[in-house]
Short mmCIF file of C-alpha atoms in Angstrom, two decimals:
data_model
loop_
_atom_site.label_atom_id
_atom_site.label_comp_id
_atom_site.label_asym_id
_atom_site.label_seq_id
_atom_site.Cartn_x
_atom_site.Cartn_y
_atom_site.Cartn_z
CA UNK R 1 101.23 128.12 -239.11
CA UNK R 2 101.98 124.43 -239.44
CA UNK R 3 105.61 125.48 -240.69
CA UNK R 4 106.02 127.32 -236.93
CA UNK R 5 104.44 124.34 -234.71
CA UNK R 6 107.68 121.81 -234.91
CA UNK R 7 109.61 124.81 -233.75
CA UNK R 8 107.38 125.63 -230.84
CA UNK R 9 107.13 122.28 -229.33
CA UNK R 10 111.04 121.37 -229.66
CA UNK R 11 111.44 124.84 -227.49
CA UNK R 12 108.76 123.21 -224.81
CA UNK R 13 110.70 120.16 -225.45
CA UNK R 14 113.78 121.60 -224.69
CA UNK R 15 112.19 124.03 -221.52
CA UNK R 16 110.99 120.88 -219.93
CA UNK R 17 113.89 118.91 -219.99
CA UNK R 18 116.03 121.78 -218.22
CA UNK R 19 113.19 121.90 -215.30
CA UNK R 20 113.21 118.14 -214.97
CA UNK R 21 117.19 117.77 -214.96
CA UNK R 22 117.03 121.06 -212.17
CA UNK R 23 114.44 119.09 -210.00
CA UNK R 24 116.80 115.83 -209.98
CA UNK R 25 119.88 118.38 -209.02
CA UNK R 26 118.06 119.90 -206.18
CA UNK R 27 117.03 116.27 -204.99
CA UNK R 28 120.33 114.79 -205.44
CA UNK R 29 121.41 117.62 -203.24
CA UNK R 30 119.42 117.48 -200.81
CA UNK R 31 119.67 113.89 -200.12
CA UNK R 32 123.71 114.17 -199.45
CA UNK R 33 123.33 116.76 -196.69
CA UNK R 34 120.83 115.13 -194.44
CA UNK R 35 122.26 111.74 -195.16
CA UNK R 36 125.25 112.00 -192.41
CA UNK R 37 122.98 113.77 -189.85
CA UNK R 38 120.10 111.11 -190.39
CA UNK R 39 119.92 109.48 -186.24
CA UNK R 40 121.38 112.02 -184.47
CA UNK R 41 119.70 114.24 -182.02
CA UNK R 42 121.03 117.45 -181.84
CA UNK R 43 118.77 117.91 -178.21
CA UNK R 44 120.40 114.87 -177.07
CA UNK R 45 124.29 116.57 -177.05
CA UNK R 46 122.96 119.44 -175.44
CA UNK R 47 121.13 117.63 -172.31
CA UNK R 48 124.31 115.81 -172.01
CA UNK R 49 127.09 118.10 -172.33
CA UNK R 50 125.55 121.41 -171.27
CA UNK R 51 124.56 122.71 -167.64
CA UNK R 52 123.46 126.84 -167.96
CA UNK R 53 122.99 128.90 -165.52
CA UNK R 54 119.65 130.29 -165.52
CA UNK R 55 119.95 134.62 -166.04
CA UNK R 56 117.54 136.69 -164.25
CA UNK R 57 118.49 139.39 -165.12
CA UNK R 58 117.26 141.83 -168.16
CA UNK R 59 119.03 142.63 -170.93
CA UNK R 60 120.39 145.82 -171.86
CA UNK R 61 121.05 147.65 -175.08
CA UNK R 62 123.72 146.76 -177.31
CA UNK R 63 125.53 149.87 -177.65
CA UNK R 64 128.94 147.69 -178.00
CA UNK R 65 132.30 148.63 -179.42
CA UNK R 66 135.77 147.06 -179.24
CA UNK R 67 137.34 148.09 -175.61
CA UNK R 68 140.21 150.68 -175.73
CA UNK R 69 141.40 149.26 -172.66
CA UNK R 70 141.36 145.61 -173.65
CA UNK R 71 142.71 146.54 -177.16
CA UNK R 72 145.11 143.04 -178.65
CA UNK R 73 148.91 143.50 -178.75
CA UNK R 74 149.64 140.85 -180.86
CA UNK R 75 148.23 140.10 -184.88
CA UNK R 76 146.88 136.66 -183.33
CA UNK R 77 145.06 138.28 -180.69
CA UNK R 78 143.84 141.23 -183.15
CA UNK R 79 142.64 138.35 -185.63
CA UNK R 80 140.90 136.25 -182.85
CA UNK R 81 138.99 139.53 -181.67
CA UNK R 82 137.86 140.13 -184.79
CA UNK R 83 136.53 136.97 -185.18
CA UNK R 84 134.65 137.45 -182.16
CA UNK R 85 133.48 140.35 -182.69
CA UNK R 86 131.95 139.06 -185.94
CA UNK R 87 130.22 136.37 -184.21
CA UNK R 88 128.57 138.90 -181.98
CA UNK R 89 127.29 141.07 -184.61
CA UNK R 90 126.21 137.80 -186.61
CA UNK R 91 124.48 136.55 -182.81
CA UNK R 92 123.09 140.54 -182.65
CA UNK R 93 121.37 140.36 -186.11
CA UNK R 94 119.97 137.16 -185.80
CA UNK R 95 118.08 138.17 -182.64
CA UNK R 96 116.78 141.23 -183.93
CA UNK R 97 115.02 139.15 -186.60
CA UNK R 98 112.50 136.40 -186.73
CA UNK R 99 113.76 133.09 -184.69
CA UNK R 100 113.98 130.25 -185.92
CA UNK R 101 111.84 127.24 -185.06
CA UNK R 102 115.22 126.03 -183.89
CA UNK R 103 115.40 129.33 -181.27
CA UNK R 104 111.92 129.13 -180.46
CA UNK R 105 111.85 125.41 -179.02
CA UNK R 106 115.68 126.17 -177.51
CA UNK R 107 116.41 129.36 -176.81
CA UNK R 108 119.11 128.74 -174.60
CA UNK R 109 121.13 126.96 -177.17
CA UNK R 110 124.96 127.60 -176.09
CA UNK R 111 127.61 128.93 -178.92
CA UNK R 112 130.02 126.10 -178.13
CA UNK R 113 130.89 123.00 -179.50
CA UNK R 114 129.16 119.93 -178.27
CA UNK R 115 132.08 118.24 -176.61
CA UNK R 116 133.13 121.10 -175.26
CA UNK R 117 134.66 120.82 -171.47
CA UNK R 118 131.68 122.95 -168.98
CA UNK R 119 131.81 126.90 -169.28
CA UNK R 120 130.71 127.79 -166.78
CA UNK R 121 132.42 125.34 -164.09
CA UNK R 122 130.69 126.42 -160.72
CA UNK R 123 133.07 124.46 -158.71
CA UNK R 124 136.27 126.40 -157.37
CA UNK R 125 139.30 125.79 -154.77
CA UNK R 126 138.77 126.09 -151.12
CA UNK R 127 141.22 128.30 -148.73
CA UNK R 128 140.91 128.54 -145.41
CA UNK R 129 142.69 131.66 -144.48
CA UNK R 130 140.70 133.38 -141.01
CA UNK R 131 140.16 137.05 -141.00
CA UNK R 132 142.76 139.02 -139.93
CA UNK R 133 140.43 140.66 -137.19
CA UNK R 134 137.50 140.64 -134.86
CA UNK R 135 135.11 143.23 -136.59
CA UNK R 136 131.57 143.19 -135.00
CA UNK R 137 130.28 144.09 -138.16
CA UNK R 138 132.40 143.14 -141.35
CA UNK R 139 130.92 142.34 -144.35
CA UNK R 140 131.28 138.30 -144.03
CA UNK R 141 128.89 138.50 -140.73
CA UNK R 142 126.42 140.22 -142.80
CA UNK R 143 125.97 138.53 -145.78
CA UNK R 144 124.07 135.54 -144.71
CA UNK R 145 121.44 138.56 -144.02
CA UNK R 146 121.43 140.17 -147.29
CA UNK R 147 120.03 138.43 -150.51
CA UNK R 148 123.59 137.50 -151.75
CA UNK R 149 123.82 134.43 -149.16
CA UNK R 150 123.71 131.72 -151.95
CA UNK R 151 125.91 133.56 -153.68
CA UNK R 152 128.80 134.03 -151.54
CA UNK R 153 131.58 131.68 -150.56
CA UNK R 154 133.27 132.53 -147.85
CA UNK R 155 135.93 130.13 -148.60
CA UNK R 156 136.76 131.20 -152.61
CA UNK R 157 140.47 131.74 -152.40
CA UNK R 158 140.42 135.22 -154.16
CA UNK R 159 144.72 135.12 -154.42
CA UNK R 160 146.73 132.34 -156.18
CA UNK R 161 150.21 131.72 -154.92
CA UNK R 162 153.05 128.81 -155.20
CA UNK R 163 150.68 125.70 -153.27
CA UNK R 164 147.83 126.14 -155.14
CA UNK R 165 150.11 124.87 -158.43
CA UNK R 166 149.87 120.93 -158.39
CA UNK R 167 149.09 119.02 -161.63
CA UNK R 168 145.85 117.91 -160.32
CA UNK R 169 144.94 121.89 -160.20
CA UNK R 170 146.62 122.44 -163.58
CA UNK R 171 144.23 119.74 -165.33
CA UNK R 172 140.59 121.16 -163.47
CA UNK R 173 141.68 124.98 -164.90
CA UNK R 174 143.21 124.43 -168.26
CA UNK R 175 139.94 123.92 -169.43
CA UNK R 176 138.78 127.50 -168.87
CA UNK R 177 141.25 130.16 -170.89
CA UNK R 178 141.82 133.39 -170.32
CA UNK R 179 140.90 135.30 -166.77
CA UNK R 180 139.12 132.31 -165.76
CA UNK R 181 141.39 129.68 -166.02
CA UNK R 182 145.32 128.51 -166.61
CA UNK R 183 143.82 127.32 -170.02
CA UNK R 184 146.19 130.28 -171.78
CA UNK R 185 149.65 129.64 -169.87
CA UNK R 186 152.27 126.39 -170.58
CA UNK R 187 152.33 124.31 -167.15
CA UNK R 188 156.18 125.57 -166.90
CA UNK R 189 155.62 129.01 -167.47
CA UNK R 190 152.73 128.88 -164.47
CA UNK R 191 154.73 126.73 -161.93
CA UNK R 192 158.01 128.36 -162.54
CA UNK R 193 156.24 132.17 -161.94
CA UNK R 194 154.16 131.14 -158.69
CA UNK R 195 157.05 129.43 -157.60
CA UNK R 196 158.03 132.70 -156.61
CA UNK R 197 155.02 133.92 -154.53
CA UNK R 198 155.95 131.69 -151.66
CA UNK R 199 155.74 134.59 -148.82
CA UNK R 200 152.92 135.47 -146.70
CA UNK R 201 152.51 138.84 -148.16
CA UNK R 202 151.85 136.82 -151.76
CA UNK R 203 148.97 134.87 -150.05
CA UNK R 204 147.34 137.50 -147.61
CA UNK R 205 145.85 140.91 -148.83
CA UNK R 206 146.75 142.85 -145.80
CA UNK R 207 150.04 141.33 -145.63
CA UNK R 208 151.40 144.41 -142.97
CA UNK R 209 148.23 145.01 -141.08
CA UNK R 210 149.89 143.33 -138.26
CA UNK R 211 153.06 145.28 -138.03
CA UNK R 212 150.81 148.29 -138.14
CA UNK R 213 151.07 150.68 -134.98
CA UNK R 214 147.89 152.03 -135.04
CA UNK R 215 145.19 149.40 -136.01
CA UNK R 216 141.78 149.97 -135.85
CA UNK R 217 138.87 147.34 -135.06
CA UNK R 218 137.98 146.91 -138.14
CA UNK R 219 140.04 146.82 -141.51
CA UNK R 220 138.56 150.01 -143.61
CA UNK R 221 139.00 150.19 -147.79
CA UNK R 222 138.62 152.78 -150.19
CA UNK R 223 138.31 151.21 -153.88
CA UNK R 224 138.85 153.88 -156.21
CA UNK R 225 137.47 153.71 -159.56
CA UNK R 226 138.58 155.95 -162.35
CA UNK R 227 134.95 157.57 -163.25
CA UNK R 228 134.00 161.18 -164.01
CA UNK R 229 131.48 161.09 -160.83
CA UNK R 230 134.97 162.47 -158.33
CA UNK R 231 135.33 165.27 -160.74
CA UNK R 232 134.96 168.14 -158.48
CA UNK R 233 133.82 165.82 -155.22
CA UNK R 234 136.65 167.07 -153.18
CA UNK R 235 136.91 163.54 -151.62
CA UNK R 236 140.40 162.84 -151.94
CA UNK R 237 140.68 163.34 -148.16
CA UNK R 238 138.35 161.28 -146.85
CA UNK R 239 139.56 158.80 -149.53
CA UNK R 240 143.34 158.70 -148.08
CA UNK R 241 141.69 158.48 -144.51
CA UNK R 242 140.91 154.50 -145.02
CA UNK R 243 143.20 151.76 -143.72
CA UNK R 244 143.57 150.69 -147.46
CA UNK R 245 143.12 152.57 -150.70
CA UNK R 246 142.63 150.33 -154.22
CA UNK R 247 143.22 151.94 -157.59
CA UNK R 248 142.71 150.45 -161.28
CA UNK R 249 144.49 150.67 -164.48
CA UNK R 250 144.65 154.25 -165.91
CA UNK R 251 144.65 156.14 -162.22
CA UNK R 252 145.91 159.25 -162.88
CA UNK R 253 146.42 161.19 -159.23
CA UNK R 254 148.90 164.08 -160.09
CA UNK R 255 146.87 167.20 -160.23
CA UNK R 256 143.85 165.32 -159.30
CA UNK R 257 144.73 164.52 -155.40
CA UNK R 258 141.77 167.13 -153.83
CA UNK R 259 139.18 164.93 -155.67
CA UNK R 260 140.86 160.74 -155.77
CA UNK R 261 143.41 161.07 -152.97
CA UNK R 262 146.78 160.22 -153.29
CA UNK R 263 147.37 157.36 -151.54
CA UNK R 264 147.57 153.69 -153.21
CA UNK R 265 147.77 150.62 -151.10
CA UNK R 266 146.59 148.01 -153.78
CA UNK R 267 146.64 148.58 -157.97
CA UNK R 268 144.87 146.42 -159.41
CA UNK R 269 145.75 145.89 -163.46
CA UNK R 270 146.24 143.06 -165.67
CA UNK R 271 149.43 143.07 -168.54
CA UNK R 272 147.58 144.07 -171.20
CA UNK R 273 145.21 146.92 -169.58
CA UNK R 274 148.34 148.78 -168.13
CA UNK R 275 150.21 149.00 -171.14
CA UNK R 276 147.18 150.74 -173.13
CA UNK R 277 146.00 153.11 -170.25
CA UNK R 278 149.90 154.31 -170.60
CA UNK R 279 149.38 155.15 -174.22
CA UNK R 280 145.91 156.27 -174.17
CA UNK R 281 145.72 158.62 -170.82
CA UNK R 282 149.90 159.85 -171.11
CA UNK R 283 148.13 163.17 -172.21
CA UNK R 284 145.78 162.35 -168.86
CA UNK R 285 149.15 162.24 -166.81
CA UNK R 286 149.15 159.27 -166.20
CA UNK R 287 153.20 157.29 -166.85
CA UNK R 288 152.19 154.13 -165.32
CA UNK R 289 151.62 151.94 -161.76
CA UNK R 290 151.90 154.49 -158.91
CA UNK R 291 155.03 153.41 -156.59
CA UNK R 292 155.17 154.18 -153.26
CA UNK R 293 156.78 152.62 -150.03
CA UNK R 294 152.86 151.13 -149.16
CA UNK R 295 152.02 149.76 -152.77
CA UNK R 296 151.01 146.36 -153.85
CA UNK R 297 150.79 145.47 -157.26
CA UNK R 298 147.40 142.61 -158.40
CA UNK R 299 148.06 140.85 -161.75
CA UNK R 300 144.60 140.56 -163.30
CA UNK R 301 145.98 137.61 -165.09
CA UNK R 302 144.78 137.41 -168.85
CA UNK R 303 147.68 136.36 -170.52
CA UNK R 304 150.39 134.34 -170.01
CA UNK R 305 152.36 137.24 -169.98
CA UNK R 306 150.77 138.85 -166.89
CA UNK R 307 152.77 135.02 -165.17
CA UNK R 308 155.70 136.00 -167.25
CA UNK R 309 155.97 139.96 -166.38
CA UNK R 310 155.34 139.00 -162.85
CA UNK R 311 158.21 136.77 -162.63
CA UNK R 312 160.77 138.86 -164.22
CA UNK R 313 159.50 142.12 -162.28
CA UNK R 314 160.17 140.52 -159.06
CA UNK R 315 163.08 138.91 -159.95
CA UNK R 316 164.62 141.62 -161.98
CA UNK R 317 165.50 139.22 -165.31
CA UNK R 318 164.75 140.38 -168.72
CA UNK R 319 161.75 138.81 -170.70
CA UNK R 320 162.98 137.84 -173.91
CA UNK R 321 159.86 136.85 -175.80
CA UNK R 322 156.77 138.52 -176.21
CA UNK R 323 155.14 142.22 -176.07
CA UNK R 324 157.54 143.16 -173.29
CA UNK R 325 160.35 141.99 -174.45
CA UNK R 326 163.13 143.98 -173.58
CA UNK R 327 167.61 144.03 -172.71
CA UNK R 328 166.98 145.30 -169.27
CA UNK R 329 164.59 144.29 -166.65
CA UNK R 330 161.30 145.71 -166.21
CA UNK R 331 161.05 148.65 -164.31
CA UNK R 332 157.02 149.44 -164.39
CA UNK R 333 157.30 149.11 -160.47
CA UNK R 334 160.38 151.03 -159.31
CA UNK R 335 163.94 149.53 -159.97
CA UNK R 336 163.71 148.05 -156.24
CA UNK R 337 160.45 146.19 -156.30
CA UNK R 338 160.57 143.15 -154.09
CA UNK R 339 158.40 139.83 -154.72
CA UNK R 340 156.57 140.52 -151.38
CA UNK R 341 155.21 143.47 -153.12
CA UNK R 342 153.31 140.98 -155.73
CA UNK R 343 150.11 139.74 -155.63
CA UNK R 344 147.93 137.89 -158.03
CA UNK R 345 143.91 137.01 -158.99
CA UNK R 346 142.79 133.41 -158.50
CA UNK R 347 141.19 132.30 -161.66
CA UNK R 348 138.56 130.70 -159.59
CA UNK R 349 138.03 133.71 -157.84
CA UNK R 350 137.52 135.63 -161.29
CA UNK R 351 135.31 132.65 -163.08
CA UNK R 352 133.18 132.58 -159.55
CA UNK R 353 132.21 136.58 -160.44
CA UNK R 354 131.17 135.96 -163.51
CA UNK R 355 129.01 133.02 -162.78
CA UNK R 356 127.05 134.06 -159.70
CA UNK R 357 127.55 138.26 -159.51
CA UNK R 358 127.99 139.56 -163.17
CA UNK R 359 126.25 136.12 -164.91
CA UNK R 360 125.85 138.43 -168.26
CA UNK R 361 123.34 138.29 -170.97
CA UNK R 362 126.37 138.42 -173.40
CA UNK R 363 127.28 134.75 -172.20
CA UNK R 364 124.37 133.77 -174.37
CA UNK R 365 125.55 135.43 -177.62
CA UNK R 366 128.90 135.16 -179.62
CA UNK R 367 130.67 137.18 -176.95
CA UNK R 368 130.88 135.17 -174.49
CA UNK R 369 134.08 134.39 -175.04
CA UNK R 370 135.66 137.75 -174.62
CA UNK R 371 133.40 138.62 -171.89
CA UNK R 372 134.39 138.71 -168.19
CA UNK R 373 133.52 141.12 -165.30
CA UNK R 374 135.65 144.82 -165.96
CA UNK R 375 139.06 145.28 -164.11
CA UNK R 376 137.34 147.43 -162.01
CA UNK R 377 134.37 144.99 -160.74
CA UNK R 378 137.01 142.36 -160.14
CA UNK R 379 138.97 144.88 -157.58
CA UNK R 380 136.07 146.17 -155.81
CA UNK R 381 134.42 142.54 -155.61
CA UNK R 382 138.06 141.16 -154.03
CA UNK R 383 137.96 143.90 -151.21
CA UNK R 384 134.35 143.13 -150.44
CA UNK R 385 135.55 139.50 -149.75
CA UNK R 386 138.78 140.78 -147.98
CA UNK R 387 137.66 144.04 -146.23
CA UNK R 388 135.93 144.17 -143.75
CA UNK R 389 134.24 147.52 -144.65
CA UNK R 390 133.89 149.34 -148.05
CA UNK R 391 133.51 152.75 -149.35
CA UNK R 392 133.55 152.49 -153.28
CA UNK R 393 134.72 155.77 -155.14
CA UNK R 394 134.30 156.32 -159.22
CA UNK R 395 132.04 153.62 -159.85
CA UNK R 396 129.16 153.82 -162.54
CA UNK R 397 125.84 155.07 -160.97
CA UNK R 398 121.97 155.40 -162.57
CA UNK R 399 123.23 159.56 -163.43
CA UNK R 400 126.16 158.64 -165.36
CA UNK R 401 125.33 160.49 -168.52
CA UNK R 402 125.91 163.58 -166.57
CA UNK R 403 129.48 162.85 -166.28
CA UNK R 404 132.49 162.26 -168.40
CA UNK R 405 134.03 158.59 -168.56
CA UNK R 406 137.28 159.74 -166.52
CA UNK R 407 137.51 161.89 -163.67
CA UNK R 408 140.87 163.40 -165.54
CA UNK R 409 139.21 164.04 -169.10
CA UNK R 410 140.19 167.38 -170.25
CA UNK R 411 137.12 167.46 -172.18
CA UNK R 412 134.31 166.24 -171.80
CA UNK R 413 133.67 162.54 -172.95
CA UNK R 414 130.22 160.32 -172.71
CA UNK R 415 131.06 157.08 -171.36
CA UNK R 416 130.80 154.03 -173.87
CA UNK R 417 130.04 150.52 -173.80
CA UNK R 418 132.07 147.37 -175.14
CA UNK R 419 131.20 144.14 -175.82
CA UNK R 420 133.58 142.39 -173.55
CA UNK R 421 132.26 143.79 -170.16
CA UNK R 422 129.06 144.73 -169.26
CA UNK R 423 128.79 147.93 -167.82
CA UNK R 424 124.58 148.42 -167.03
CA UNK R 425 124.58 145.09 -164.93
CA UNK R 426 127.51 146.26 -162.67
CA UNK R 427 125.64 149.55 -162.18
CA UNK R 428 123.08 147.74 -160.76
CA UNK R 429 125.16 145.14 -158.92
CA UNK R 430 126.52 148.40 -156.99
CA UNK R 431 123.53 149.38 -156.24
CA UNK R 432 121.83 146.11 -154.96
CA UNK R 433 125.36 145.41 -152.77
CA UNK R 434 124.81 149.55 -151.82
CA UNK R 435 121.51 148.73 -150.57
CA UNK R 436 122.12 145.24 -148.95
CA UNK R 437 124.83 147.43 -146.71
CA UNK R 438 127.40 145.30 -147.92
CA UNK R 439 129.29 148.54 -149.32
CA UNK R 440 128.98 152.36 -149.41
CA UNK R 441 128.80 153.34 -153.01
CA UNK R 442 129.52 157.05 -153.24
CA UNK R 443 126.51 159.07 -155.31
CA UNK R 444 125.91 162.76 -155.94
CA UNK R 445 122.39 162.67 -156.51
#
């Protein structure tokens, strides 16, 4: 026994020395991260830097997968997506756990950076272009009755053409990227492509209601969505009766005219969206942008190269950098396209959607970034602040699962969700602007 007992207490010895030395490592540890933060106050930055919009509205599930219709081009844009995508399911998994005491006394904590430039920016251009008729009852005389007067500015400029470039303009939207702002396009690239749009029919939407023969007292629009809903609804006639007829992205109309009509006055589509509805609905029949004697083409602008397609389109140059790159000219609108037959989104007009119609849930989480109101919403949201009445076609009702997604699926196909749009709150935006009588949203049950 007293052989064992050195033995024993040189192994306590040597056990307590290791937990000691541990203890100081943890300390010493410790001490060097709070160190640089010791003073600061994180609440401070965001009272300063940070004005959110309150969101009324409830959330919906997350059923969320990259778009096929907003799918990246480029490795840059594929490695920037995926990025994103990873801070959404990061922001998903963290609320489906226990908050932190962090959350819990801020729960409206924005993603970005501190000294990040405003989101949101709820301040936009002013034109003042008058309506282009004397409807009793067009939808700008009725709003003011509905609940979307605070909402509504009847002075958003919802084109962009060659006055509204000035350097002034070009330092207020380069801090907003993408669909919302010039933040994603070179000053040169902008001012040299809107250069271009210096025409009337660049700045109004019914650029040849006035030359019309027969014009009615009031300016009537058919926006046509691409949903399963017209499968089978046999209205392609009344459709085609409107003054105007809008279309989106993949609109397939060959074979599908008793049902979606086959007249297109306006087609709305950004870059990016029209190249990937001609590879994924070719089977569909669809080869590309109708083109027809009445058609106007509306950049959903993206991308600088929705600026840069525009330009060489209308001016019939080839593009020599980028996705579209090509020896000859573009020809996605008919070999003969004339710049009059151009027209494209203001970014105000987009980033003004967003923040008062479609003010998203997902603009709290790591999405916010990629998220923005669907092609779709953006057309039919532009003709109710241009038309002065609206039937909407092919637009997402409270039935939907008892359609496919497209109105020209061969089979049948349920409709998805992604996480850069968000589907559920335009359903109901339809239905609120359906009810105010702002719209006609077309229903079959």
């Amino acid at each position: 026994m007293t052989g064992r007992l050195p033995s024993r207490l040189l192994l306590w010895f040597i056990g307590l020395l290791g937990i000691a030395l541990f203890t100081l490592f943890v300390a010493c540890m410790t001490t060097q991260i709070q160190v640089p933060w010791q003073g600061i106050s994180l609440q401070s930055f965001h009272n300063k830097h940070f004005r959110l919009f309150s969101n009324k509205n409830d959330t919906s599930s997350s059923e969320y997968q990259p778009s096929a219709e907003n799918e990246s081009d480029t490795s840059e844009e594929s490695k920037q997506n995926s990025l994103q995508k990873s801070d959404l399911r990061d922001s998903s998994e963290s609320g489906n756990n226990t908050k932190s005491d962090q959350s819990r006394s801020n729960p409206l904590k924005p993603v970005v950076k501190p000294t990040e430039p405003d989101f949101f920016g709820d301040q936009y251009a002013k034109d003042d272009i008058p309506s282009q008729t004397n409807c009793p009852k067009n939808i700008r005389k009725l709003v003011p009755q509905t609940q979307f007067a605070e909402k509504f500015l009847q002075d958003i400029p919802v084109l962009q053409w060659a006055k509204h470039f000035t350097p002034e303009e070009y330092q207020r939207l380069s801090h907003y990227s993408g669909a919302h702002g010039w933040g994603s396009v070179t000053p040169e690239v902008l001012n040299s492509s809107l250069a271009i749009l210096n025409t009337s029919a660049n700045r109004l939407m019914f650029d040849d209601w006035e030359k019309r023969a027969k014009r009615s007292a009031c300016i009537r629009c058919a926006v046509v969505g691409n949903g399963g809903i017209l499968n089978g609804s046999r209205k392609g006639k009344e459709i085609d009766e409107h003054d105007y007829v809008f279309r989106v992205n993949g609109a397939a109309l060959k074979g599908f005219e008793q049902d979606v009509g086959s007249r297109t006055s306006f087609y709305t589509f950004s870059t990016n969206t029209m190249r990937n509805s001609m590879r994924s609905y070719a089977q569909m029949g669809y080869r590309g942008p109708p083109i027809s004697k009445e058609t106007r083409y509306i950049f959903l602008p993206d991308h600088d190269r929705d600026y840069i397609l525009m330009k060489a389109a209308s001016t019939h140059t080839v593009i020599e950098t980028g996705p579209e790159r090509s020896k000859k000219p573009p020809t996605y609108f008919g070999e003969d396209v004339t710049v009059e037959k151009f027209k494209i989104y203001h970014p105000d007009f987009i980033r003004y959607l967003r923040n008062r119609f479609l003010h998203s849930h997902l603009l709290k989480t790591g999405a916010r970034r990629i998220y923005r109101p669907s092609t779709g919403a953006v057309m039919l949201l532009a003709a109710i602040h241009t038309c002065d009445q609206v039937d909407a076609y092919g637009f997402m009702t409270p039935d939907y699962t008892l359609y496919s997604d497209h109105y020209y699926d061969k089979s049948r196909h349920p409709v998805r969700f992604y996480a850069n749009h968000d589907m559920r709150m335009e359903m109901r935006l339809w239905q609120e602007l359906h009810k105010a009588g702002l719209m006609n949203l077309f229903m079959r049950q």
